[in-house]
PDB file of C-alpha atoms in Angstrom:
ATOM      1  CA  MET Y   1     -93.004  86.745  85.748  1.00 83.00           C
ATOM      2  CA  THR Y   2     -93.443  85.656  89.296  1.00 90.00           C
ATOM      3  CA  VAL Y   3     -91.375  82.989  91.174  1.00 90.00           C
ATOM      4  CA  LYS Y   4     -94.465  80.854  91.392  1.00 92.00           C
ATOM      5  CA  GLN Y   5     -94.993  80.958  87.572  1.00 92.00           C
ATOM      6  CA  LEU Y   6     -91.341  80.080  86.906  1.00 91.00           C
ATOM      7  CA  ARG Y   7     -91.381  77.259  89.355  1.00 90.00           C
ATOM      8  CA  ALA Y   8     -94.686  75.746  87.807  1.00 93.00           C
ATOM      9  CA  PHE Y   9     -93.160  76.182  84.127  1.00 92.00           C
ATOM     10  CA  LEU Y  10     -89.814  74.512  85.110  1.00 91.00           C
ATOM     11  CA  ALA Y  11     -91.656  71.720  86.910  1.00 91.00           C
ATOM     12  CA  VAL Y  12     -93.736  70.986  83.833  1.00 91.00           C
ATOM     13  CA  ALA Y  13     -90.916  71.409  81.355  1.00 92.00           C
ATOM     14  CA  GLN Y  14     -88.591  68.980  83.308  1.00 89.00           C
ATOM     15  CA  THR Y  15     -91.342  66.378  83.622  1.00 91.00           C
ATOM     16  CA  LEU Y  16     -93.615  66.949  80.687  1.00 91.00           C
ATOM     17  CA  SER Y  17     -96.289  66.071  82.666  1.00 90.00           C
ATOM     18  CA  PHE Y  18     -98.808  68.300  84.314  1.00 90.00           C
ATOM     19  CA  THR Y  19     -99.660  65.492  86.851  1.00 89.00           C
ATOM     20  CA  GLN Y  20     -96.077  64.890  88.005  1.00 90.00           C
ATOM     21  CA  ALA Y  21     -95.700  68.638  88.113  1.00 90.00           C
ATOM     22  CA  CYS Y  22     -98.624  69.054  90.686  1.00 91.00           C
ATOM     23  CA  GLU Y  23     -97.173  66.218  92.782  1.00 89.00           C
ATOM     24  CA  GLN Y  24     -93.928  67.981  92.731  1.00 88.00           C
ATOM     25  CA  LEU Y  25     -95.195  71.422  93.543  1.00 89.00           C
ATOM     26  CA  HIS Y  26     -98.203  70.321  95.763  1.00 89.00           C
ATOM     27  CA  LEU Y  27    -100.507  72.232  93.602  1.00 88.00           C
ATOM     28  CA  SER Y  28    -103.898  71.432  92.026  1.00 92.00           C
ATOM     29  CA  GLN Y  29    -104.356  70.982  88.360  1.00 89.00           C
ATOM     30  CA  PRO Y  30    -106.269  74.221  87.926  1.00 91.00           C
ATOM     31  CA  ALA Y  31    -103.671  76.134  89.994  1.00 92.00           C
ATOM     32  CA  LEU Y  32    -100.885  74.805  87.954  1.00 91.00           C
ATOM     33  CA  SER Y  33    -102.631  75.561  84.578  1.00 91.00           C
ATOM     34  CA  LEU Y  34    -103.428  79.160  85.948  1.00 93.00           C
ATOM     35  CA  ALA Y  35     -99.896  79.795  86.800  1.00 93.00           C
ATOM     36  CA  ILE Y  36     -98.736  78.587  83.209  1.00 92.00           C
ATOM     37  CA  LYS Y  37    -101.483  80.504  81.513  1.00 92.00           C
ATOM     38  CA  GLY Y  38    -100.522  83.766  83.384  1.00 93.00           C
ATOM     39  CA  LEU Y  39     -96.863  83.354  82.486  1.00 92.00           C
ATOM     40  CA  GLU Y  40     -97.687  82.869  78.897  1.00 92.00           C
ATOM     41  CA  GLU Y  41     -99.965  85.807  78.895  1.00 91.00           C
ATOM     42  CA  GLY Y  42     -97.433  88.042  80.619  1.00 91.00           C
ATOM     43  CA  LEU Y  43     -94.815  86.989  77.955  1.00 90.00           C
ATOM     44  CA  GLY Y  44     -96.980  87.285  75.128  1.00 90.00           C
ATOM     45  CA  GLY Y  45     -97.040  83.645  73.667  1.00 92.00           C
ATOM     46  CA  ARG Y  46     -97.214  79.870  74.151  1.00 92.00           C
ATOM     47  CA  LEU Y  47     -94.392  78.054  76.093  1.00 92.00           C
ATOM     48  CA  LEU Y  48     -96.130  74.606  76.171  1.00 92.00           C
ATOM     49  CA  ILE Y  49     -98.105  72.662  73.699  1.00 90.00           C
ATOM     50  CA  ARG Y  50    -100.453  70.326  75.494  1.00 86.00           C
ATOM     51  CA  SER Y  51    -102.556  67.473  74.197  1.00 83.00           C
ATOM     52  CA  THR Y  52    -104.509  64.775  76.000  1.00 75.00           C
ATOM     53  CA  ARG Y  53    -101.617  62.541  75.730  1.00 79.00           C
ATOM     54  CA  SER Y  54     -98.393  64.688  75.834  1.00 86.00           C
ATOM     55  CA  VAL Y  55     -96.786  67.890  76.843  1.00 90.00           C
ATOM     56  CA  ARG Y  56     -93.981  69.491  74.766  1.00 91.00           C
ATOM     57  CA  LEU Y  57     -92.061  72.710  74.726  1.00 92.00           C
ATOM     58  CA  THR Y  58     -92.393  75.298  72.083  1.00 92.00           C
ATOM     59  CA  PRO Y  59     -89.097  76.983  70.734  1.00 89.00           C
ATOM     60  CA  GLU Y  60     -89.550  79.991  73.133  1.00 90.00           C
ATOM     61  CA  GLY Y  61     -90.441  77.566  76.047  1.00 89.00           C
ATOM     62  CA  GLU Y  62     -87.092  75.639  75.384  1.00 90.00           C
ATOM     63  CA  SER Y  63     -85.218  78.965  75.377  1.00 91.00           C
ATOM     64  CA  LEU Y  64     -86.880  79.740  78.770  1.00 92.00           C
ATOM     65  CA  VAL Y  65     -85.647  76.660  80.567  1.00 91.00           C
ATOM     66  CA  PRO Y  66     -82.007  77.433  81.151  1.00 91.00           C
ATOM     67  CA  LEU Y  67     -82.990  81.125  81.956  1.00 92.00           C
ATOM     68  CA  ALA Y  68     -85.600  79.931  84.568  1.00 91.00           C
ATOM     69  CA  LYS Y  69     -83.270  77.721  86.119  1.00 90.00           C
ATOM     70  CA  ARG Y  70     -80.724  80.580  86.575  1.00 89.00           C
ATOM     71  CA  LEU Y  71     -83.254  82.914  87.787  1.00 89.00           C
ATOM     72  CA  LEU Y  72     -84.712  80.422  90.451  1.00 86.00           C
ATOM     73  CA  ALA Y  73     -81.141  79.627  91.557  1.00 84.00           C
ATOM     74  CA  ASP Y  74     -80.368  83.158  92.090  1.00 84.00           C
ATOM     75  CA  TRP Y  75     -83.657  83.755  93.828  1.00 85.00           C
ATOM     76  CA  ASP Y  76     -82.971  80.779  96.210  1.00 80.00           C
ATOM     77  CA  ASN Y  77     -79.480  81.998  96.837  1.00 76.00           C
ATOM     78  CA  THR Y  78     -80.594  85.449  97.698  1.00 78.00           C
ATOM     79  CA  GLU Y  79     -83.459  84.250  99.862  1.00 77.00           C
ATOM     80  CA  GLU Y  80     -81.026  81.987 101.855  1.00 70.00           C
ATOM     81  CA  LEU Y  81     -78.466  84.822 102.115  1.00 72.00           C
ATOM     82  CA  LEU Y  82     -80.927  87.239 103.688  1.00 75.00           C
ATOM     83  CA  ARG Y  83     -82.288  84.556 105.852  1.00 74.00           C
ATOM     84  CA  GLN Y  84     -78.739  84.064 107.302  1.00 69.00           C
ATOM     85  CA  ARG Y  85     -78.313  87.737 107.693  1.00 68.00           C
ATOM     86  CA  PHE Y  86     -81.642  88.139 109.651  1.00 73.00           C
ATOM     87  CA  THR Y  87     -80.682  85.142 111.781  1.00 65.00           C
ATOM     88  CA  LEU Y  88     -77.176  86.623 112.114  1.00 69.00           C
ATOM     89  CA  GLN Y  89     -75.523  83.441 110.662  1.00 69.00           C
ATOM     90  CA  LEU Y  90     -73.718  85.648 108.067  1.00 65.00           C
ATOM     91  CA  GLY Y  91     -73.144  89.447 107.650  1.00 78.00           C
ATOM     92  CA  ARG Y  92     -70.918  92.418 107.685  1.00 82.00           C
ATOM     93  CA  LEU Y  93     -71.159  95.394 109.852  1.00 88.00           C
ATOM     94  CA  THR Y  94     -69.246  98.692 109.911  1.00 90.00           C
ATOM     95  CA  VAL Y  95     -69.018 101.051 112.878  1.00 93.00           C
ATOM     96  CA  ALA Y  96     -67.135 104.160 113.766  1.00 95.00           C
ATOM     97  CA  THR Y  97     -65.862 105.051 117.307  1.00 94.00           C
ATOM     98  CA  MET Y  98     -63.662 107.522 119.037  1.00 89.00           C
ATOM     99  CA  PRO Y  99     -59.987 106.038 119.476  1.00 85.00           C
ATOM    100  CA  SER Y 100     -60.169 106.277 123.280  1.00 84.00           C
ATOM    101  CA  PHE Y 101     -63.376 103.925 123.253  1.00 90.00           C
ATOM    102  CA  ALA Y 102     -62.014 101.701 120.384  1.00 90.00           C
ATOM    103  CA  SER Y 103     -58.887 100.971 122.490  1.00 84.00           C
ATOM    104  CA  ASN Y 104     -60.567 100.688 125.849  1.00 84.00           C
ATOM    105  CA  LEU Y 105     -64.152  99.674 125.930  1.00 89.00           C
ATOM    106  CA  LEU Y 106     -64.915  98.325 122.493  1.00 92.00           C
ATOM    107  CA  PRO Y 107     -62.616  95.243 122.489  1.00 92.00           C
ATOM    108  CA  PRO Y 108     -64.530  93.419 125.343  1.00 91.00           C
ATOM    109  CA  ALA Y 109     -67.834  94.128 123.676  1.00 92.00           C
ATOM    110  CA  LEU Y 110     -66.434  92.926 120.398  1.00 93.00           C
ATOM    111  CA  MET Y 111     -65.462  89.678 122.223  1.00 93.00           C
ATOM    112  CA  ALA Y 112     -68.909  89.137 123.443  1.00 92.00           C
ATOM    113  CA  PHE Y 113     -70.485  89.765 120.171  1.00 91.00           C
ATOM    114  CA  ARG Y 114     -67.972  87.491 118.363  1.00 90.00           C
ATOM    115  CA  SER Y 115     -68.777  84.717 120.817  1.00 90.00           C
ATOM    116  CA  ARG Y 116     -72.548  85.031 119.978  1.00 89.00           C
ATOM    117  CA  HIS Y 117     -72.205  85.710 116.379  1.00 88.00           C
ATOM    118  CA  PRO Y 118     -68.957  84.300 115.016  1.00 88.00           C
ATOM    119  CA  ARG Y 119     -69.723  84.710 111.314  1.00 84.00           C
ATOM    120  CA  ILE Y 120     -70.525  88.399 111.479  1.00 85.00           C
ATOM    121  CA  ASN Y 121     -67.474  90.472 110.235  1.00 86.00           C
ATOM    122  CA  VAL Y 122     -67.073  93.735 112.006  1.00 90.00           C
ATOM    123  CA  THR Y 123     -64.983  96.800 110.625  1.00 91.00           C
ATOM    124  CA  VAL Y 124     -64.159  99.487 113.096  1.00 93.00           C
ATOM    125  CA  HIS Y 125     -63.153 103.049 111.963  1.00 92.00           C
ATOM    126  CA  ASP Y 126     -61.276 104.708 114.970  1.00 91.00           C
ATOM    127  CA  VAL Y 127     -61.691 108.379 114.086  1.00 88.00           C
ATOM    128  CA  ILE Y 128     -62.060 111.620 115.955  1.00 85.00           C
ATOM    129  CA  ASN Y 129     -65.410 112.349 117.425  1.00 87.00           C
ATOM    130  CA  GLU Y 130     -66.377 114.817 114.807  1.00 87.00           C
ATOM    131  CA  GLN Y 131     -65.677 112.210 112.053  1.00 90.00           C
ATOM    132  CA  VAL Y 132     -67.883 109.516 113.943  1.00 93.00           C
ATOM    133  CA  ILE Y 133     -70.739 111.881 113.653  1.00 92.00           C
ATOM    134  CA  GLU Y 134     -70.021 112.800 110.079  1.00 92.00           C
ATOM    135  CA  MET Y 135     -69.713 109.082 109.025  1.00 92.00           C
ATOM    136  CA  VAL Y 136     -73.130 108.197 110.748  1.00 94.00           C
ATOM    137  CA  ARG Y 137     -74.831 111.088 109.111  1.00 92.00           C
ATOM    138  CA  ASP Y 138     -73.516 110.332 105.726  1.00 90.00           C
ATOM    139  CA  ARG Y 139     -74.487 106.441 106.310  1.00 90.00           C
ATOM    140  CA  GLN Y 140     -70.869 105.474 105.832  1.00 90.00           C
ATOM    141  CA  VAL Y 141     -71.305 103.330 108.821  1.00 91.00           C
ATOM    142  CA  GLU Y 142     -74.547 101.948 110.741  1.00 90.00           C
ATOM    143  CA  LEU Y 143     -73.400 102.716 114.236  1.00 93.00           C
ATOM    144  CA  GLY Y 144     -71.140 105.128 115.999  1.00 95.00           C
ATOM    145  CA  VAL Y 145     -69.839 105.778 119.391  1.00 95.00           C
ATOM    146  CA  ALA Y 146     -69.241 109.263 120.352  1.00 92.00           C
ATOM    147  CA  PHE Y 147     -69.764 112.222 122.726  1.00 90.00           C
ATOM    148  CA  GLU Y 148     -73.422 113.326 122.537  1.00 90.00           C
ATOM    149  CA  PRO Y 149     -73.532 116.038 119.653  1.00 87.00           C
ATOM    150  CA  GLU Y 150     -74.823 119.580 120.377  1.00 79.00           C
ATOM    151  CA  ALA Y 151     -77.252 119.193 117.652  1.00 75.00           C
ATOM    152  CA  ALA Y 152     -78.106 115.757 116.678  1.00 71.00           C
ATOM    153  CA  GLY Y 153     -80.434 116.561 113.786  1.00 78.00           C
ATOM    154  CA  SER Y 154     -81.602 113.409 112.041  1.00 85.00           C
ATOM    155  CA  LEU Y 155     -79.407 111.350 114.251  1.00 91.00           C
ATOM    156  CA  ALA Y 156     -80.595 109.386 117.196  1.00 92.00           C
ATOM    157  CA  PHE Y 157     -78.525 109.312 120.388  1.00 92.00           C
ATOM    158  CA  THR Y 158     -78.597 106.377 122.881  1.00 90.00           C
ATOM    159  CA  SER Y 159     -76.581 107.245 126.063  1.00 90.00           C
ATOM    160  CA  LEU Y 160     -74.308 104.640 127.461  1.00 91.00           C
ATOM    161  CA  PHE Y 161     -72.647 106.467 130.221  1.00 91.00           C
ATOM    162  CA  VAL Y 162     -71.310 109.811 131.321  1.00 91.00           C
ATOM    163  CA  ASP Y 163     -67.696 110.480 131.171  1.00 91.00           C
ATOM    164  CA  ARG Y 164     -65.939 112.862 133.392  1.00 93.00           C
ATOM    165  CA  PHE Y 165     -62.816 114.964 132.642  1.00 94.00           C
ATOM    166  CA  VAL Y 166     -59.639 114.170 134.485  1.00 95.00           C
ATOM    167  CA  ALA Y 167     -56.410 116.304 134.910  1.00 96.00           C
ATOM    168  CA  VAL Y 168     -53.335 115.366 133.184  1.00 96.00           C
ATOM    169  CA  VAL Y 169     -49.917 116.345 134.610  1.00 96.00           C
ATOM    170  CA  PRO Y 170     -46.332 115.469 134.334  1.00 96.00           C
ATOM    171  CA  PRO Y 171     -45.377 112.406 136.444  1.00 94.00           C
ATOM    172  CA  ARG Y 172     -42.425 114.197 138.210  1.00 92.00           C
ATOM    173  CA  SER Y 173     -44.348 117.432 138.898  1.00 92.00           C
ATOM    174  CA  LEU Y 174     -45.589 118.576 142.440  1.00 93.00           C
ATOM    175  CA  LEU Y 175     -49.138 118.272 140.889  1.00 94.00           C
ATOM    176  CA  ALA Y 176     -48.597 114.430 140.604  1.00 93.00           C
ATOM    177  CA  ARG Y 177     -48.318 114.193 144.339  1.00 92.00           C
ATOM    178  CA  HIS Y 178     -52.060 115.387 144.837  1.00 93.00           C
ATOM    179  CA  GLU Y 179     -54.968 112.862 145.080  1.00 92.00           C
ATOM    180  CA  ARG Y 180     -57.168 115.257 143.134  1.00 93.00           C
ATOM    181  CA  LEU Y 181     -56.899 118.678 141.546  1.00 95.00           C
ATOM    182  CA  SER Y 182     -59.179 121.694 141.201  1.00 94.00           C
ATOM    183  CA  TRP Y 183     -59.337 123.811 137.878  1.00 93.00           C
ATOM    184  CA  GLU Y 184     -57.994 126.595 139.901  1.00 92.00           C
ATOM    185  CA  THR Y 185     -54.918 124.798 140.736  1.00 94.00           C
ATOM    186  CA  LEU Y 186     -54.526 123.080 137.199  1.00 94.00           C
ATOM    187  CA  LEU Y 187     -54.767 126.275 135.410  1.00 93.00           C
ATOM    188  CA  THR Y 188     -51.911 127.837 137.222  1.00 93.00           C
ATOM    189  CA  HIS Y 189     -49.590 125.784 134.962  1.00 95.00           C
ATOM    190  CA  ASP Y 190     -49.342 126.180 131.218  1.00 95.00           C
ATOM    191  CA  PHE Y 191     -52.184 124.282 129.620  1.00 95.00           C
ATOM    192  CA  ILE Y 192     -52.012 122.095 126.523  1.00 95.00           C
ATOM    193  CA  ALA Y 193     -55.153 122.177 124.515  1.00 92.00           C
ATOM    194  CA  LEU Y 194     -56.616 120.228 121.694  1.00 88.00           C
ATOM    195  CA  GLN Y 195     -56.976 122.462 118.539  1.00 86.00           C
ATOM    196  CA  ARG Y 196     -60.348 123.708 117.382  1.00 81.00           C
ATOM    197  CA  PRO Y 197     -62.729 122.471 116.196  1.00 76.00           C
ATOM    198  CA  SER Y 198     -62.177 119.542 118.621  1.00 80.00           C
ATOM    199  CA  MET Y 199     -65.458 118.675 120.473  1.00 80.00           C
ATOM    200  CA  VAL Y 200     -63.208 118.124 123.830  1.00 84.00           C
ATOM    201  CA  ARG Y 201     -61.901 121.625 123.421  1.00 87.00           C
ATOM    202  CA  ARG Y 202     -65.570 122.917 122.831  1.00 86.00           C
ATOM    203  CA  LEU Y 203     -66.940 121.019 125.906  1.00 86.00           C
ATOM    204  CA  LEU Y 204     -64.143 122.509 128.141  1.00 90.00           C
ATOM    205  CA  GLU Y 205     -64.285 126.116 126.889  1.00 90.00           C
ATOM    206  CA  GLN Y 206     -68.164 126.017 127.083  1.00 88.00           C
ATOM    207  CA  GLN Y 207     -68.460 124.579 130.604  1.00 88.00           C
ATOM    208  CA  LEU Y 208     -65.660 126.475 132.151  1.00 90.00           C
ATOM    209  CA  GLY Y 209     -66.941 129.644 130.439  1.00 89.00           C
ATOM    210  CA  GLU Y 210     -70.395 129.091 132.124  1.00 89.00           C
ATOM    211  CA  ARG Y 211     -68.576 129.271 135.433  1.00 88.00           C
ATOM    212  CA  GLY Y 212     -66.694 132.226 134.494  1.00 89.00           C
ATOM    213  CA  ILE Y 213     -63.343 130.450 133.956  1.00 90.00           C
ATOM    214  CA  ARG Y 214     -61.360 131.151 130.894  1.00 90.00           C
ATOM    215  CA  LEU Y 215     -59.367 128.305 129.321  1.00 88.00           C
ATOM    216  CA  PRO Y 216     -55.932 129.576 128.266  1.00 88.00           C
ATOM    217  CA  SER Y 217     -53.533 127.392 125.921  1.00 89.00           C
ATOM    218  CA  ALA Y 218     -49.894 127.761 125.993  1.00 91.00           C
ATOM    219  CA  PHE Y 219     -49.650 124.780 123.311  1.00 92.00           C
ATOM    220  CA  GLU Y 220     -52.004 123.115 121.137  1.00 91.00           C
ATOM    221  CA  SER Y 221     -52.050 119.962 119.176  1.00 90.00           C
ATOM    222  CA  HIS Y 222     -54.558 118.200 116.933  1.00 85.00           C
ATOM    223  CA  GLN Y 223     -53.857 114.560 118.394  1.00 85.00           C
ATOM    224  CA  LEU Y 224     -54.438 113.502 122.112  1.00 85.00           C
ATOM    225  CA  ALA Y 225     -51.381 111.095 121.706  1.00 88.00           C
ATOM    226  CA  THR Y 226     -49.129 114.348 121.186  1.00 92.00           C
ATOM    227  CA  VAL Y 227     -50.913 116.108 124.052  1.00 93.00           C
ATOM    228  CA  GLY Y 228     -49.940 113.185 126.405  1.00 93.00           C
ATOM    229  CA  ARG Y 229     -46.314 113.181 125.213  1.00 95.00           C
ATOM    230  CA  MET Y 230     -46.105 116.876 125.795  1.00 95.00           C
ATOM    231  CA  VAL Y 231     -47.537 116.605 129.256  1.00 96.00           C
ATOM    232  CA  ALA Y 232     -45.297 113.599 129.974  1.00 95.00           C
ATOM    233  CA  SER Y 233     -42.153 115.560 128.858  1.00 94.00           C
ATOM    234  CA  GLY Y 234     -43.096 118.344 131.362  1.00 94.00           C
ATOM    235  CA  LEU Y 235     -44.349 121.099 128.837  1.00 94.00           C
ATOM    236  CA  GLY Y 236     -47.407 121.792 130.673  1.00 95.00           C
ATOM    237  CA  VAL Y 237     -50.852 120.198 131.816  1.00 96.00           C
ATOM    238  CA  SER Y 238     -53.966 119.215 130.298  1.00 95.00           C
ATOM    239  CA  ALA Y 239     -57.485 117.824 130.844  1.00 95.00           C
ATOM    240  CA  VAL Y 240     -59.063 114.874 128.827  1.00 93.00           C
ATOM    241  CA  PRO Y 241     -62.128 112.691 129.286  1.00 91.00           C
ATOM    242  CA  SER Y 242     -61.509 109.764 131.451  1.00 91.00           C
ATOM    243  CA  LEU Y 243     -61.907 107.444 128.513  1.00 88.00           C
ATOM    244  CA  CYS Y 244     -58.393 108.738 127.643  1.00 88.00           C
ATOM    245  CA  ALA Y 245     -56.783 108.154 131.028  1.00 91.00           C
ATOM    246  CA  GLN Y 246     -55.379 104.821 130.150  1.00 88.00           C
ATOM    247  CA  GLN Y 247     -53.766 106.302 126.957  1.00 88.00           C
ATOM    248  CA  MET Y 248     -52.259 109.305 128.814  1.00 93.00           C
ATOM    249  CA  GLU Y 249     -50.716 106.912 131.319  1.00 93.00           C
ATOM    250  CA  GLU Y 250     -49.144 104.675 128.833  1.00 92.00           C
ATOM    251  CA  LEU Y 251     -47.564 107.920 127.288  1.00 92.00           C
ATOM    252  CA  GLY Y 252     -45.853 108.529 130.554  1.00 94.00           C
ATOM    253  CA  ALA Y 253     -48.386 111.426 131.962  1.00 95.00           C
ATOM    254  CA  ARG Y 254     -50.189 111.083 135.272  1.00 95.00           C
ATOM    255  CA  CYS Y 255     -54.059 111.286 135.398  1.00 96.00           C
ATOM    256  CA  LEU Y 256     -55.831 112.716 138.595  1.00 96.00           C
ATOM    257  CA  PRO Y 257     -59.586 113.313 139.341  1.00 95.00           C
ATOM    258  CA  LEU Y 258     -60.665 116.988 138.663  1.00 94.00           C
ATOM    259  CA  ASP Y 259     -63.217 118.962 140.061  1.00 91.00           C
ATOM    260  CA  ASP Y 260     -64.352 122.426 141.175  1.00 88.00           C
ATOM    261  CA  PRO Y 261     -66.054 122.210 138.823  1.00 90.00           C
ATOM    262  CA  ALA Y 262     -66.553 118.671 137.578  1.00 91.00           C
ATOM    263  CA  ILE Y 263     -66.999 118.502 133.828  1.00 91.00           C
ATOM    264  CA  GLU Y 264     -69.128 115.738 132.393  1.00 90.00           C
ATOM    265  CA  HIS Y 265     -70.557 114.749 129.156  1.00 90.00           C
ATOM    266  CA  ALA Y 266     -72.588 111.706 127.874  1.00 91.00           C
ATOM    267  CA  VAL Y 267     -71.074 109.105 125.645  1.00 92.00           C
ATOM    268  CA  GLY Y 268     -73.404 106.992 123.547  1.00 92.00           C
ATOM    269  CA  MET Y 269     -74.341 105.340 120.340  1.00 94.00           C
ATOM    270  CA  LEU Y 270     -75.362 107.381 117.301  1.00 95.00           C
ATOM    271  CA  THR Y 271     -77.698 105.937 114.490  1.00 93.00           C
ATOM    272  CA  HIS Y 272     -79.271 107.059 111.598  1.00 90.00           C
ATOM    273  CA  GLY Y 273     -82.501 105.380 110.544  1.00 85.00           C
ATOM    274  CA  GLU Y 274     -83.294 101.497 110.627  1.00 87.00           C
ATOM    275  CA  LEU Y 275     -80.527  99.276 111.826  1.00 87.00           C
ATOM    276  CA  SER Y 276     -79.731  95.834 110.275  1.00 86.00           C
ATOM    277  CA  ALA Y 277     -79.993  92.837 112.563  1.00 86.00           C
ATOM    278  CA  ALA Y 278     -76.263  92.684 112.840  1.00 88.00           C
ATOM    279  CA  ALA Y 279     -76.134  96.479 114.104  1.00 90.00           C
ATOM    280  CA  LEU Y 280     -79.071  95.716 116.451  1.00 90.00           C
ATOM    281  CA  ALA Y 281     -77.217  92.775 117.880  1.00 89.00           C
ATOM    282  CA  LEU Y 282     -73.977  94.780 118.577  1.00 91.00           C
ATOM    283  CA  ARG Y 283     -76.073  97.660 119.954  1.00 92.00           C
ATOM    284  CA  GLN Y 284     -77.566  95.404 122.634  1.00 91.00           C
ATOM    285  CA  VAL Y 285     -74.122  93.843 123.348  1.00 92.00           C
ATOM    286  CA  LEU Y 286     -72.674  97.379 124.023  1.00 92.00           C
ATOM    287  CA  VAL Y 287     -75.498  98.045 126.439  1.00 90.00           C
ATOM    288  CA  GLU Y 288     -75.122  94.658 128.212  1.00 89.00           C
ATOM    289  CA  THR Y 289     -71.245  94.906 128.392  1.00 85.00           C
ATOM    290  CA  LEU Y 290     -71.005  98.579 129.652  1.00 81.00           C
ATOM    291  CA  GLY Y 291     -73.870  97.769 132.170  1.00 62.00           C
ATOM    292  CA  TYR Y 292     -75.102 101.210 132.200  1.00 54.00           C
ATOM    293  CA  PRO Y 293     -78.804 102.015 131.669  1.00 44.00           C
ATOM    294  CA  THR Y 294     -79.620 103.723 128.325  1.00 43.00           C
ATOM    295  CA  GLN Y 295     -81.690 106.711 127.188  1.00 45.00           C
ATOM    296  CA  GLU Y 296     -82.452 107.332 123.613  1.00 48.00           C
ATOM    297  CA  ARG Y 297     -82.824 110.911 122.385  1.00 50.00           C
ATOM    298  CA  ASP Y 298     -83.693 112.118 118.981  1.00 47.00           C
TER     299      ASP Y 298
END
């Protein structure tokens, strides 16, 4: 059965007139007759009995009427629902981002997105960097924001900006009096590191190792919040992406520019395959809100 055939049958069944059905559907008599004939042949029997004076339904035709009404109503509802999704009048979007991005840069972007598309519901999973990559790869979310992965594989990465690591020091330490710090100075103090397999830890070890600098760790933690509290209490120092600086300051630590060497890494959007209209719209808003040129890499 086709939608066209069902609409033709229902129009004739409700009017019991081929002439009125043609007017209702804006079809010619031959086209209407052909649609009915095709439906009957497809189903294997007659649905209508037509004479020169009247049209009546067969028992099978009568049984098809309520079914056709329901099928066409479902079709129309589905068509309208998809039209609303494509025109961003309705929809749902699920994204995953690093907590530091979710709490600092994402809210303004979501405000802009909401003002444009108020009927799109957005669910945000704020999870660690590795989980963001995993959720995008497993198609649990359409779009993720994370550090550029070492091996993207089937994922596409669109850079938003380059983040630079900053030093995290106790607020009442001598280090806090500096305007900026070098790695040499920072590492003369006990270093508090994120536990492996944290990407932040791998980035630091890899880029420092390339410059012949070993990253010691007096303490380790799985959570950035714990690292911040440990530094604030005076247990040692650390280094985090500047995205996390506000969180560290709120926990009581002090953040300073860190160089010699400056360690940087791209932050951007991860996708896997074609995006929905809602995901494309949020992707565009993120680019506009952050105001950085983007570069997509596969």
